[in-house]
């Protein structure tokens, strides 16, 4: 892969589908893959680590960066702003490293428009009922926030057909295997 540009993988799916769990396991099983840490205006949660799970910033700072063109994509999701820094993505790709973005559907569609070579992967739960159960068991949202996430999940699932690949997270191990197979497939094309 010497001198080769990396691949950009865009990973999306509704809240509670297990994106973080699947990615964490898949990335530890793959070499030469970077994870792009998104910027957000939301408050950190218990498991969040600044610079590792997200880069937390104020809304004015975020909007200043967005206006300056620093984001490859950005969107408002669940009342907060999220964005992917263009420089981080480009530097990794230029260095020949594959990079994975875990972003919402709006952002994925923006990326696909700007970078048609991006490989998009949508992860879904086996059913909407199962997704609702997983969200409720997290106990991280108020009942109102939970309803918003469920409504958003329904909207996001309508975009699944627009992605290059669809993974159903029925079993984490199988979903991890499916994801790593997709990454390896693109590496073998070289």
Coordinates of N, CA, C and O in Angstrom, one line a residue:
X1 N 0.8 -1.2 0.0 CA 0.0 0.0 0.0 C 0.9 1.3 0.0 O 0.3 2.3 0.1
X2 N 2.2 1.1 -0.1 CA 3.1 2.2 -0.1 C 2.7 3.2 -1.2 O 2.5 2.8 -2.4
X3 N 2.5 4.5 -0.8 CA 2.2 5.5 -1.8 C 0.7 5.5 -2.2 O 0.3 6.3 -3.0
X4 N -0.1 4.6 -1.7 CA -1.5 4.5 -2.0 C -2.3 5.4 -1.1 O -2.0 5.5 0.1
X5 N -3.4 5.9 -1.7 CA -4.3 6.7 -0.8 C -5.2 5.8 -0.1 O -5.6 4.7 -0.6
X6 N -5.6 6.1 1.1 CA -6.5 5.3 2.0 C -7.9 5.4 1.5 O -8.2 6.2 0.6
X7 N -8.7 4.5 2.0 CA -10.2 4.5 1.7 C -10.9 5.2 2.8 O -10.6 5.1 4.0
X8 N -12.0 5.8 2.5 CA -12.9 6.5 3.4 C -14.1 5.6 3.6 O -14.9 5.4 2.6
X9 N -14.4 5.2 4.8 CA -15.6 4.4 5.1 C -16.5 5.2 6.0 O -16.0 5.8 7.0
X10 N -17.7 5.3 5.6 CA -18.7 6.1 6.4 C -19.7 5.1 7.0 O -20.3 4.3 6.3
X11 N -19.8 5.1 8.3 CA -20.6 4.2 9.1 C -21.8 4.9 9.8 O -21.5 5.8 10.5
X12 N -23.0 4.5 9.4 CA -24.2 5.2 10.0 C -25.2 4.2 10.5 O -25.2 3.1 10.0
X13 N -26.1 4.7 11.3 CA -27.2 3.9 11.8 C -27.9 4.6 12.9 O -27.3 5.5 13.5
X14 N -29.1 4.2 13.2 CA -29.8 4.9 14.3 C -29.2 4.7 15.7 O -28.4 3.8 15.9
X15 N -29.5 5.6 16.6 CA -29.1 5.5 18.0 C -29.5 4.2 18.5 O -30.6 3.7 18.3
X16 N -28.6 3.6 19.3 CA -29.0 2.3 20.0 C -28.8 1.1 19.2 O -29.0 0.0 19.7
X17 N -28.3 1.2 18.0 CA -28.1 0.0 17.1 C -26.8 -0.7 17.4 O -26.6 -1.8 17.0
X18 N -25.9 -0.1 18.1 CA -24.6 -0.7 18.5 C -23.5 -0.3 17.6 O -22.5 -1.0 17.6
X19 N -23.5 0.9 17.0 CA -22.5 1.4 16.2 C -21.1 1.4 16.9 O -20.1 0.9 16.4
X20 N -21.1 2.0 18.1 CA -19.9 2.1 18.8 C -19.2 0.8 19.2 O -18.0 0.6 19.0
X21 N -20.0 -0.1 19.6 CA -19.6 -1.5 20.0 C -19.0 -2.2 18.8 O -17.9 -2.7 18.9
X22 N -19.7 -2.2 17.7 CA -19.2 -2.9 16.5 C -17.9 -2.2 16.0 O -17.0 -3.0 15.7
X23 N -17.9 -0.9 15.9 CA -16.7 -0.2 15.5 C -15.5 -0.5 16.3 O -14.4 -0.8 15.8
X24 N -15.7 -0.4 17.6 CA -14.6 -0.6 18.6 C -13.9 -2.0 18.4 O -12.7 -2.1 18.2
X25 N -14.7 -3.0 18.2 CA -14.2 -4.4 18.0 C -13.6 -4.5 16.6 O -12.6 -5.2 16.5
X26 N -14.3 -4.0 15.6 CA -13.8 -4.1 14.3 C -12.4 -3.4 14.1 O -11.5 -3.9 13.5
X27 N -12.3 -2.2 14.7 CA -11.1 -1.4 14.5 C -9.9 -2.1 15.2 O -8.8 -2.0 14.8
X28 N -10.2 -2.8 16.3 CA -9.1 -3.4 17.0 C -8.6 -4.7 16.3 O -7.5 -5.2 16.4
X29 N -9.5 -5.2 15.3 CA -9.1 -6.3 14.5 C -8.5 -6.0 13.2 O -8.0 -6.8 12.5
X30 N -8.5 -4.7 12.9 CA -7.9 -4.2 11.6 C -6.7 -3.3 11.9 O -6.7 -2.6 12.9
X31 N -5.7 -3.4 11.0 CA -4.6 -2.5 11.1 C -4.7 -1.4 10.1 O -5.5 -1.4 9.2
X32 N -3.9 -0.3 10.3 CA -3.9 0.8 9.4 C -5.2 1.5 9.1 O -5.5 1.9 8.0
X33 N -6.0 1.6 10.2 CA -7.3 2.2 10.1 C -7.4 3.3 11.2 O -7.1 3.0 12.4
X34 N -7.8 4.5 10.8 CA -8.0 5.5 11.8 C -9.5 5.8 12.0 O -10.2 5.6 11.1
X35 N -9.8 6.2 13.2 CA -11.2 6.6 13.5 C -11.2 8.1 13.6 O -10.5 8.7 14.3
X36 N -12.1 8.7 12.8 CA -12.2 10.2 12.8 C -13.1 10.6 14.0 O -14.2 10.2 14.1
X37 N -12.6 11.4 14.9 CA -13.3 11.9 16.1 C -14.1 13.1 15.7 O -13.5 14.1 15.2
X38 N -15.4 13.0 15.8 CA -16.3 14.1 15.4 C -16.2 15.2 16.4 O -16.0 15.0 17.6
X39 N -16.5 16.5 16.0 CA -16.7 17.6 16.9 C -18.2 17.7 17.2 O -19.0 17.4 16.4
X40 N -18.5 18.1 18.4 CA -19.9 18.2 18.8 C -20.1 19.3 19.8 O -19.2 19.7 20.6
X41 N -21.3 19.8 19.8 CA -21.7 20.8 20.8 C -22.5 20.2 22.0 O -22.9 20.9 22.9
X42 N -22.7 18.9 21.9 CA -23.5 18.2 23.0 C -22.5 18.1 24.2 O -21.3 18.1 24.1
X43 N -23.2 18.0 25.4 CA -22.4 17.8 26.6 C -21.9 16.3 26.7 O -22.5 15.4 26.2
X44 N -20.7 16.2 27.3 CA -20.1 14.8 27.4 C -21.0 13.9 28.3 O -21.7 14.4 29.2
X45 N -21.1 12.6 28.0 CA -21.8 11.7 28.8 C -20.7 10.9 29.6 O -19.5 11.1 29.4
X46 N -21.1 10.1 30.5 CA -20.2 9.4 31.4 C -19.1 8.7 30.7 O -17.9 8.8 31.2
X47 N -19.3 8.0 29.6 CA -18.2 7.2 29.0 C -17.4 8.0 28.0 O -16.4 7.6 27.5
X48 N -17.7 9.3 27.8 CA -17.0 10.1 26.8 C -15.6 10.6 27.3 O -15.5 10.9 28.5
X49 N -14.7 10.6 26.4 CA -13.4 11.1 26.7 C -13.0 12.2 25.6 O -13.1 11.9 24.4
X50 N -12.7 13.4 26.1 CA -12.4 14.5 25.2 C -11.2 14.0 24.2 O -10.2 13.5 24.6
X51 N -11.5 14.2 22.9 CA -10.5 13.9 21.9 C -10.4 12.4 21.5 O -9.8 12.1 20.6
X52 N -11.1 11.6 22.3 CA -11.2 10.2 21.9 C -12.5 9.8 21.4 O -12.6 9.1 20.4
X53 N -13.6 10.1 22.1 CA -14.9 9.8 21.6 C -15.5 11.0 20.8 O -16.1 10.8 19.8
X54 N -15.2 12.2 21.3 CA -15.6 13.5 20.6 C -14.7 14.6 21.0 O -14.1 14.5 22.0
X55 N -14.7 15.6 20.1 CA -14.1 16.9 20.5 C -15.2 17.8 20.9 O -16.1 18.1 20.0
X56 N -15.3 18.2 22.1 CA -16.5 19.0 22.6 C -16.1 20.4 22.5 O -15.0 20.9 22.8
X57 N -17.1 21.2 22.0 CA -16.9 22.6 21.8 C -18.2 23.4 21.9 O -19.3 22.8 21.9
X58 N -18.0 24.7 22.1 CA -19.2 25.6 22.2 C -19.9 25.7 20.8 O -19.2 25.6 19.8
X59 N -21.1 26.1 20.9 CA -21.8 26.3 19.6 C -21.2 27.5 18.8 O -21.0 27.3 17.6
X60 N -20.8 28.6 19.4 CA -20.2 29.7 18.6 C -18.9 29.2 18.0 O -18.7 29.6 16.8
X61 N -18.1 28.5 18.7 CA -16.8 28.0 18.1 C -17.1 27.0 16.9 O -16.4 27.1 15.9
X62 N -18.1 26.1 17.1 CA -18.4 25.2 16.1 C -18.9 25.9 14.8 O -18.4 25.6 13.7
X63 N -19.8 26.9 15.0 CA -20.3 27.7 13.9 C -19.2 28.4 13.1 O -19.3 28.6 11.9
X64 N -18.3 28.9 13.9 CA -17.1 29.7 13.3 C -16.3 28.7 12.4 O -16.0 29.1 11.3
X65 N -16.1 27.5 12.9 CA -15.4 26.5 12.1 C -16.2 26.1 10.9 O -15.7 25.9 9.8
X66 N -17.5 25.9 11.0 CA -18.4 25.5 9.9 C -18.4 26.6 8.8 O -18.2 26.3 7.6
X67 N -18.5 27.9 9.3 CA -18.4 29.0 8.3 C -17.1 29.1 7.6 O -17.0 29.6 6.5
X68 N -16.0 28.7 8.3 CA -14.7 28.8 7.7 C -14.4 27.6 6.8 O -13.3 27.5 6.3
X69 N -15.3 26.7 6.7 CA -15.1 25.5 5.8 C -14.2 24.4 6.4 O -13.6 23.6 5.6
X70 N -14.0 24.4 7.7 CA -13.2 23.4 8.3 C -13.8 22.0 8.4 O -13.1 21.0 8.7
X71 N -15.1 21.9 8.2 CA -15.8 20.6 8.3 C -16.0 20.0 6.9 O -16.5 20.7 6.0
X72 N -15.8 18.8 6.7 CA -16.1 18.0 5.5 C -17.6 17.9 5.4 O -18.2 17.9 4.4
X73 N -18.2 17.7 6.6 CA -19.7 17.6 6.7 C -20.0 18.1 8.1 O -19.2 17.9 9.0
X74 N -21.2 18.6 8.2 CA -21.7 18.9 9.6 C -23.2 18.9 9.5 O -23.8 19.1 8.5
X75 N -23.8 18.6 10.7 CA -25.3 18.5 10.7 C -25.8 18.8 12.1 O -25.0 18.6 13.1
X76 N -27.1 19.1 12.3 CA -27.7 19.2 13.6 C -28.4 17.9 13.8 O -29.3 17.5 12.9
X77 N -28.1 17.2 14.9 CA -28.8 15.9 15.2 C -29.2 16.0 16.6 O -28.4 16.3 17.5
X78 N -30.4 15.6 16.9 CA -31.0 15.6 18.3 C -30.7 16.9 19.0 O -30.4 17.0 20.2
X79 N -30.8 18.0 18.2 CA -30.6 19.4 18.8 C -29.2 19.8 19.1 O -29.0 20.8 19.7
X80 N -28.2 19.0 18.6 CA -26.8 19.4 18.8 C -26.1 19.4 17.5 O -26.6 18.7 16.5
X81 N -25.0 20.1 17.4 CA -24.2 20.1 16.1 C -23.1 19.1 16.2 O -22.5 18.9 17.2
X82 N -22.9 18.4 15.0 CA -21.8 17.4 14.9 C -21.1 17.7 13.6 O -21.8 18.0 12.6
X83 N -19.8 17.5 13.6 CA -19.0 17.8 12.3 C -17.8 16.9 12.2 O -17.2 16.5 13.3
X84 N -17.3 16.7 11.0 CA -16.1 16.0 10.7 C -15.1 16.9 10.2 O -15.3 17.6 9.1
X85 N -13.9 17.0 10.8 CA -12.9 17.9 10.4 C -12.2 17.4 9.1 O -11.7 16.3 9.0
X86 N -12.2 18.3 8.1 CA -11.7 18.0 6.8 C -10.2 17.6 6.8 O -9.7 16.7 6.2
X87 N -9.4 18.4 7.6 CA -8.0 18.2 7.6 C -7.6 16.8 8.2 O -6.7 16.2 7.7
X88 N -8.3 16.3 9.2 CA -8.0 15.0 9.8 C -8.2 13.9 8.8 O -7.4 13.0 8.6
X89 N -9.4 14.0 8.1 CA -9.7 13.0 7.1 C -8.7 13.0 5.9 O -8.1 12.0 5.6
X90 N -8.4 14.2 5.4 CA -7.5 14.3 4.2 C -6.1 13.8 4.6 O -5.4 13.1 3.8
X91 N -5.6 14.2 5.8 CA -4.2 13.8 6.2 C -4.1 12.3 6.3 O -3.1 11.7 5.9
X92 N -5.1 11.6 6.9 CA -5.1 10.2 7.0 C -5.1 9.5 5.6 O -4.3 8.6 5.4
X93 N -6.0 10.0 4.8 CA -6.1 9.4 3.4 C -4.8 9.6 2.6 O -4.3 8.6 2.0
X94 N -4.2 10.8 2.7 CA -3.0 11.0 2.0 C -1.8 10.1 2.5 O -1.0 9.8 1.8
X95 N -1.9 9.8 3.8 CA -0.8 9.0 4.4 C -1.1 7.5 4.1 O -0.4 6.6 4.6
X96 N -2.1 7.2 3.3 CA -2.4 5.8 3.0 C -3.2 5.0 4.0 O -3.3 3.8 3.9
X97 N -3.7 5.7 5.0 CA -4.5 5.1 6.1 C -5.9 5.1 5.7 O -6.5 6.2 5.3
X98 N -6.6 4.0 5.9 CA -8.1 4.0 5.8 C -8.6 4.8 7.0 O -8.0 4.8 8.1
X99 N -9.8 5.4 6.8 CA -10.4 6.2 7.9 C -11.9 5.9 8.0 O -12.5 5.7 6.9
X100 N -12.4 5.7 9.2 CA -13.8 5.4 9.4 C -14.4 6.6 10.1 O -13.9 7.1 11.1
X101 N -15.6 7.1 9.5 CA -16.4 8.1 10.1 C -17.6 7.5 10.6 O -18.3 6.8 9.9
X102 N -17.9 7.7 11.9 CA -19.2 7.3 12.4 C -20.1 8.5 12.5 O -19.9 9.3 13.4
X103 N -21.0 8.7 11.5 CA -21.8 9.9 11.4 C -23.2 9.6 11.0 O -23.5 8.5 10.6
X104 N -24.1 10.6 11.2 CA -25.5 10.4 10.9 C -25.8 10.4 9.4 O -24.9 10.7 8.6
X105 N -27.0 10.1 9.1 CA -27.4 10.0 7.7 C -27.2 11.3 6.9 O -26.7 11.2 5.8
X106 N -27.5 12.4 7.5 CA -27.4 13.7 6.8 C -25.9 13.9 6.4 O -25.6 14.3 5.3
X107 N -25.0 13.6 7.4 CA -23.6 13.8 7.1 C -23.1 12.8 6.1 O -22.3 13.2 5.2
X108 N -23.6 11.6 6.1 CA -23.2 10.5 5.2 C -23.5 11.0 3.7 O -22.7 10.8 2.8
X109 N -24.7 11.5 3.6 CA -25.2 11.9 2.2 C -24.3 13.1 1.7 O -24.0 13.2 0.6
X110 N -23.9 14.0 2.7 CA -23.0 15.1 2.3 C -21.7 14.6 1.8 O -21.1 15.1 0.8
X111 N -21.1 13.6 2.6 CA -19.8 13.1 2.2 C -19.9 12.4 0.8 O -19.0 12.5 0.0
X112 N -21.0 11.6 0.6 CA -21.1 10.9 -0.6 C -21.1 11.8 -1.8 O -20.6 11.5 -2.9
X113 N -21.8 13.0 -1.6 CA -21.8 14.0 -2.6 C -20.5 14.6 -2.9 O -20.1 14.8 -4.1
X114 N -19.7 14.9 -1.8 CA -18.4 15.6 -2.0 C -17.3 14.6 -2.3 O -16.3 15.0 -3.0
X115 N -17.4 13.4 -1.9 CA -16.4 12.3 -2.1 C -17.1 11.0 -2.6 O -17.3 10.1 -1.8
X116 N -17.4 11.0 -3.8 CA -18.1 9.8 -4.4 C -17.4 8.5 -4.1 O -18.1 7.4 -4.1
X117 N -16.1 8.5 -3.9 CA -15.4 7.2 -3.7 C -15.6 6.7 -2.3 O -15.1 5.6 -1.9
X118 N -16.2 7.5 -1.4 CA -16.4 7.0 0.0 C -17.3 5.8 0.0 O -18.2 5.6 -0.8
X119 N -17.0 4.8 0.9 CA -17.7 3.6 1.0 C -18.7 3.7 2.1 O -18.3 4.0 3.3
X120 N -20.0 3.6 1.9 CA -21.0 3.9 2.9 C -21.6 2.6 3.4 O -21.9 1.7 2.6
X121 N -21.7 2.5 4.7 CA -22.2 1.3 5.4 C -23.2 1.7 6.4 O -23.0 2.5 7.3
X122 N -24.4 1.1 6.3 CA -25.5 1.4 7.2 C -25.7 0.2 8.1 O -25.8 -1.0 7.6
X123 N -25.8 0.4 9.4 CA -26.0 -0.7 10.3 C -27.4 -0.5 10.9 O -27.8 0.6 11.3
X124 N -28.2 -1.6 11.0 CA -29.5 -1.5 11.5 C -29.7 -2.6 12.6 O -29.0 -3.6 12.6
X125 N -30.7 -2.5 13.4 CA -31.2 -3.5 14.3 C -32.0 -4.5 13.5 O -32.5 -4.2 12.5
X126 N -32.2 -5.7 14.1 CA -33.1 -6.7 13.4 C -34.5 -6.2 13.2 O -35.1 -6.6 12.2
X127 N -35.0 -5.3 14.1 CA -36.3 -4.8 13.9 C -36.4 -3.5 14.7 O -35.6 -3.2 15.5
X128 N -37.5 -2.7 14.4 CA -37.7 -1.5 15.1 C -38.0 -1.7 16.6 O -37.5 -1.0 17.5
X129 N -38.7 -2.8 16.9 CA -39.0 -3.2 18.3 C -37.7 -3.4 19.1 O -37.6 -3.0 20.2
X130 N -36.8 -4.1 18.4 CA -35.5 -4.5 19.1 C -34.7 -3.2 19.3 O -34.1 -3.0 20.4
X131 N -34.7 -2.3 18.4 CA -34.0 -1.0 18.5 C -34.6 -0.2 19.7 O -33.9 0.3 20.5
X132 N -35.9 -0.1 19.8 CA -36.6 0.6 20.9 C -36.2 0.0 22.2 O -35.9 0.7 23.2
X133 N -36.2 -1.4 22.3 CA -35.8 -2.1 23.5 C -34.3 -1.7 23.9 O -34.1 -1.3 25.1
X134 N -33.4 -1.7 22.9 CA -32.0 -1.3 23.2 C -31.9 0.1 23.7 O -31.1 0.4 24.6
X135 N -32.6 1.0 23.1 CA -32.6 2.4 23.5 C -33.1 2.6 24.9 O -32.5 3.3 25.7
X136 N -34.2 1.9 25.2 CA -34.8 2.0 26.6 C -33.8 1.4 27.6 O -33.7 2.0 28.7
X137 N -33.2 0.3 27.3 CA -32.2 -0.3 28.2 C -31.0 0.5 28.5 O -30.3 0.3 29.5
X138 N -30.7 1.5 27.6 CA -29.5 2.3 27.8 C -29.7 3.2 29.0 O -28.7 3.6 29.7
X139 N -30.9 3.7 29.3 CA -31.2 4.6 30.3 C -30.4 5.9 30.3 O -30.0 6.4 31.3
X140 N -30.1 6.4 29.0 CA -29.3 7.6 28.9 C -30.1 8.8 28.5 O -29.6 9.9 28.5
X141 N -31.4 8.6 28.1 CA -32.2 9.7 27.7 C -33.5 9.8 28.5 O -34.0 8.8 29.1
X142 N -34.0 11.0 28.6 CA -35.3 11.2 29.2 C -36.4 10.6 28.3 O -36.1 10.3 27.1
X143 N -37.6 10.3 28.8 CA -38.7 9.8 27.9 C -38.9 10.6 26.7 O -39.1 10.1 25.6
X144 N -38.8 11.9 26.8 CA -39.0 12.8 25.6 C -37.8 12.6 24.6 O -38.1 12.5 23.4
X145 N -36.6 12.6 25.1 CA -35.4 12.4 24.3 C -35.5 11.0 23.6 O -35.2 10.9 22.4
X146 N -36.0 10.0 24.3 CA -36.2 8.7 23.8 C -37.1 8.7 22.6 O -36.9 8.1 21.6
X147 N -38.3 9.4 22.8 CA -39.2 9.5 21.7 C -38.6 10.1 20.4 O -38.9 9.7 19.3
X148 N -37.8 11.2 20.6 CA -37.2 11.9 19.5 C -36.2 10.9 18.8 O -36.2 10.8 17.6
X149 N -35.4 10.2 19.6 CA -34.5 9.2 19.0 C -35.2 8.1 18.2 O -34.8 7.7 17.2
X150 N -36.3 7.7 18.7 CA -37.1 6.6 18.0 C -37.7 7.2 16.7 O -37.6 6.5 15.7
X151 N -38.2 8.4 16.8 CA -38.7 9.0 15.6 C -37.6 9.3 14.6 O -37.8 9.0 13.3
X152 N -36.4 9.7 15.0 CA -35.3 9.9 14.1 C -34.8 8.6 13.5 O -34.4 8.5 12.4
X153 N -34.8 7.5 14.3 CA -34.4 6.2 13.9 C -35.3 5.8 12.7 O -34.8 5.3 11.7
X154 N -36.6 6.0 12.8 CA -37.5 5.6 11.7 C -37.1 6.4 10.4 O -37.1 5.8 9.3
X155 N -36.8 7.7 10.6 CA -36.5 8.5 9.4 C -35.1 8.0 8.8 O -35.0 7.9 7.6
X156 N -34.2 7.8 9.7 CA -32.8 7.4 9.2 C -32.9 6.0 8.5 O -32.2 5.8 7.5
X157 N -33.8 5.1 9.0 CA -33.8 3.8 8.3 C -34.4 3.9 6.9 O -34.1 3.0 6.1
X158 N -35.1 5.0 6.6 CA -35.5 5.2 5.2 C -34.4 5.4 4.2 O -34.6 5.3 3.0
X159 N -33.2 5.8 4.7 CA -32.1 6.1 3.9 C -31.2 4.8 3.7 O -30.2 4.9 2.9
X160 N -31.5 3.8 4.4 CA -30.6 2.6 4.3 C -30.3 2.1 2.9 O -29.2 1.8 2.5
X161 N -31.3 2.3 2.0 CA -31.1 1.8 0.6 C -30.1 2.7 -0.2 O -29.5 2.3 -1.2
X162 N -29.8 3.9 0.3 CA -28.8 4.8 -0.3 C -27.4 4.5 0.0 O -26.5 5.0 -0.6
X163 N -27.2 3.5 0.9 CA -25.8 3.1 1.3 C -25.3 2.0 0.4 O -26.1 1.2 -0.1
X164 N -24.0 1.9 0.4 CA -23.4 0.8 -0.4 C -23.6 -0.6 0.2 O -23.7 -1.6 -0.5
X165 N -23.5 -0.6 1.5 CA -23.7 -1.9 2.3 C -24.6 -1.7 3.4 O -24.8 -0.6 4.0
X166 N -25.3 -2.8 3.8 CA -26.2 -2.9 4.9 C -25.8 -4.0 5.8 O -25.6 -5.1 5.4
X167 N -25.6 -3.7 7.1 CA -25.3 -4.7 8.1 C -26.4 -4.7 9.1 O -26.8 -3.7 9.6
X168 N -26.9 -5.9 9.4 CA -27.9 -6.1 10.5 C -27.2 -6.6 11.7 O -26.5 -7.6 11.7
X169 N -27.3 -5.8 12.8 CA -26.7 -6.1 14.1 C -27.6 -7.0 14.9 O -28.2 -6.5 15.9
X170 N -27.6 -8.3 14.5 CA -28.4 -9.3 15.3 C -27.4 -9.9 16.3 O -27.8 -10.1 17.4
X171 N -26.2 -10.0 15.9 CA -25.1 -10.5 16.8 C -23.9 -9.6 16.5 O -23.5 -9.4 15.4
X172 N -23.3 -9.1 17.6 CA -22.2 -8.2 17.5 C -21.1 -8.9 16.7 O -20.5 -8.2 15.9
X173 N -20.8 -10.1 17.0 CA -19.6 -10.8 16.4 C -19.8 -10.9 14.9 O -18.9 -10.6 14.1
X174 N -21.1 -11.2 14.5 CA -21.4 -11.3 13.0 C -21.3 -9.9 12.4 O -20.7 -9.7 11.3
X175 N -21.8 -8.9 13.1 CA -21.7 -7.5 12.5 C -20.3 -7.0 12.4 O -19.9 -6.4 11.4
X176 N -19.4 -7.4 13.4 CA -18.0 -7.0 13.3 C -17.3 -7.8 12.1 O -16.6 -7.1 11.3
X177 N -17.7 -9.0 11.9 CA -17.1 -9.8 10.8 C -17.5 -9.2 9.5 O -16.7 -9.1 8.6
X178 N -18.8 -8.8 9.4 CA -19.3 -8.2 8.1 C -18.6 -6.9 7.8 O -18.2 -6.7 6.7
X179 N -18.4 -6.1 8.9 CA -17.7 -4.8 8.7 C -16.3 -5.0 8.2 O -15.8 -4.4 7.3
X180 N -15.5 -5.9 8.9 CA -14.1 -6.1 8.6 C -14.0 -6.8 7.2 O -13.0 -6.4 6.4
X181 N -14.9 -7.6 6.8 CA -14.9 -8.1 5.4 C -15.0 -7.0 4.3 O -14.4 -7.1 3.3
X182 N -15.9 -6.1 4.6 CA -16.0 -4.9 3.7 C -14.7 -4.2 3.5 O -14.3 -3.9 2.4
X183 N -14.1 -3.8 4.7 CA -12.8 -3.1 4.6 C -11.8 -3.9 3.9 O -11.1 -3.4 3.0
X184 N -11.6 -5.2 4.2 CA -10.6 -6.0 3.5 C -10.9 -6.2 2.0 O -9.9 -6.2 1.2
X185 N -12.1 -6.2 1.6 CA -12.5 -6.3 0.2 C -11.9 -5.1 -0.6 O -11.3 -5.3 -1.6
X186 N -12.0 -3.9 0.0 CA -11.4 -2.7 -0.7 C -9.9 -2.7 -0.7 O -9.3 -2.2 -1.7
X187 N -9.3 -3.3 0.3 CA -7.9 -3.3 0.3 C -7.3 -4.3 -0.7 O -6.3 -4.1 -1.3
X188 N -8.1 -5.4 -1.0 CA -7.6 -6.4 -1.9 C -7.8 -5.9 -3.4 O -7.1 -6.5 -4.3
X189 N -8.6 -4.9 -3.6 CA -8.7 -4.4 -5.0 C -7.5 -3.7 -5.5 O -7.4 -3.4 -6.7
X190 N -6.6 -3.4 -4.6 CA -5.4 -2.7 -5.0 C -4.4 -3.6 -5.8 O -4.2 -4.7 -5.4

